[in-house]
């Protein structure tokens, strides 16, 4: 059986993460997001379900947590 996804999520690259300045939520897949606020600050958030409720778990700012570390921590927390 073939599964087709309507909206495939793009995986973030290190170059994109360094260069993005527009405020928004940028998905890396599997609930991991890079949040860029209006001041340009960047942070990692894992969106997951805990006890049947959607929760956003902060993983840290981009200056402290790299892309690889954020992916690793998101996998551990899922």
mmCIF file of C-alpha atoms in Angstrom, residues 1-73:
data_model
loop_
_atom_site.group_PDB
_atom_site.id
_atom_site.type_symbol
_atom_site.label_atom_id
_atom_site.label_comp_id
_atom_site.label_asym_id
_atom_site.label_seq_id
_atom_site.Cartn_x
_atom_site.Cartn_y
_atom_site.Cartn_z
ATOM 1 C CA UNK A 1 0.000 0.000 0.000
ATOM 2 C CA UNK A 2 1.394 3.375 -1.027
ATOM 3 C CA UNK A 3 0.973 6.358 1.259
ATOM 4 C CA UNK A 4 0.800 9.764 -0.394
ATOM 5 C CA UNK A 5 1.275 12.907 1.638
ATOM 6 C CA UNK A 6 -0.503 16.044 0.558
ATOM 7 C CA UNK A 7 2.024 18.447 2.028
ATOM 8 C CA UNK A 8 5.583 17.188 2.180
ATOM 9 C CA UNK A 9 7.591 19.217 4.655
ATOM 10 C CA UNK A 10 10.923 20.637 3.547
ATOM 11 C CA UNK A 11 13.946 19.882 5.683
ATOM 12 C CA UNK A 12 15.801 22.985 6.823
ATOM 13 C CA UNK A 13 19.419 23.519 5.799
ATOM 14 C CA UNK A 14 22.117 25.145 7.905
ATOM 15 C CA UNK A 15 22.562 27.859 5.245
ATOM 16 C CA UNK A 16 18.852 28.706 5.282
ATOM 17 C CA UNK A 17 18.783 28.859 9.089
ATOM 18 C CA UNK A 18 21.717 31.298 9.149
ATOM 19 C CA UNK A 19 20.235 33.546 6.463
ATOM 20 C CA UNK A 20 16.506 33.670 7.300
ATOM 21 C CA UNK A 21 15.401 37.001 8.771
ATOM 22 C CA UNK A 22 11.669 37.074 8.017
ATOM 23 C CA UNK A 23 9.571 36.423 11.135
ATOM 24 C CA UNK A 24 7.702 33.122 11.064
ATOM 25 C CA UNK A 25 7.617 29.413 11.863
ATOM 26 C CA UNK A 26 9.798 27.206 9.645
ATOM 27 C CA UNK A 27 9.262 23.443 9.784
ATOM 28 C CA UNK A 28 12.017 20.851 9.655
ATOM 29 C CA UNK A 29 9.649 17.869 9.819
ATOM 30 C CA UNK A 30 8.308 15.633 12.571
ATOM 31 C CA UNK A 31 7.147 18.582 14.658
ATOM 32 C CA UNK A 32 10.467 20.451 14.856
ATOM 33 C CA UNK A 33 10.219 24.175 14.065
ATOM 34 C CA UNK A 34 12.567 27.128 13.902
ATOM 35 C CA UNK A 35 10.745 30.205 15.213
ATOM 36 C CA UNK A 36 12.013 33.598 14.046
ATOM 37 C CA UNK A 37 10.451 36.545 15.870
ATOM 38 C CA UNK A 38 10.121 40.145 14.713
ATOM 39 C CA UNK A 39 13.411 41.143 16.360
ATOM 40 C CA UNK A 40 15.250 38.416 14.420
ATOM 41 C CA UNK A 41 15.777 36.122 17.423
ATOM 42 C CA UNK A 42 15.678 32.427 16.502
ATOM 43 C CA UNK A 43 14.676 29.480 18.679
ATOM 44 C CA UNK A 44 13.772 25.807 18.338
ATOM 45 C CA UNK A 45 10.353 24.422 19.290
ATOM 46 C CA UNK A 46 9.057 20.853 19.205
ATOM 47 C CA UNK A 47 5.299 20.626 18.627
ATOM 48 C CA UNK A 48 4.013 17.349 20.034
ATOM 49 C CA UNK A 49 1.018 15.781 21.787
ATOM 50 C CA UNK A 50 1.178 15.143 25.540
ATOM 51 C CA UNK A 51 -1.804 13.561 27.285
ATOM 52 C CA UNK A 52 -4.021 14.215 24.242
ATOM 53 C CA UNK A 53 -3.145 17.929 24.151
ATOM 54 C CA UNK A 54 -0.902 19.697 21.665
ATOM 55 C CA UNK A 55 2.142 21.225 23.348
ATOM 56 C CA UNK A 56 5.049 23.337 22.144
ATOM 57 C CA UNK A 57 8.269 22.381 23.919
ATOM 58 C CA UNK A 58 11.084 24.931 23.725
ATOM 59 C CA UNK A 59 14.469 23.407 22.922
ATOM 60 C CA UNK A 60 16.555 26.580 23.126
ATOM 61 C CA UNK A 61 17.823 29.475 21.097
ATOM 62 C CA UNK A 62 19.788 29.044 17.896
ATOM 63 C CA UNK A 63 22.917 30.472 19.528
ATOM 64 C CA UNK A 64 22.876 27.612 22.070
ATOM 65 C CA UNK A 65 21.312 24.718 20.122
ATOM 66 C CA UNK A 66 22.489 23.726 16.636
ATOM 67 C CA UNK A 67 20.282 22.146 13.966
ATOM 68 C CA UNK A 68 21.773 18.702 14.648
ATOM 69 C CA UNK A 69 21.298 19.085 18.409
ATOM 70 C CA UNK A 70 17.691 20.240 17.954
ATOM 71 C CA UNK A 71 16.934 17.230 15.733
ATOM 72 C CA UNK A 72 18.561 14.873 18.243
ATOM 73 C CA UNK A 73 16.657 16.354 21.200
#
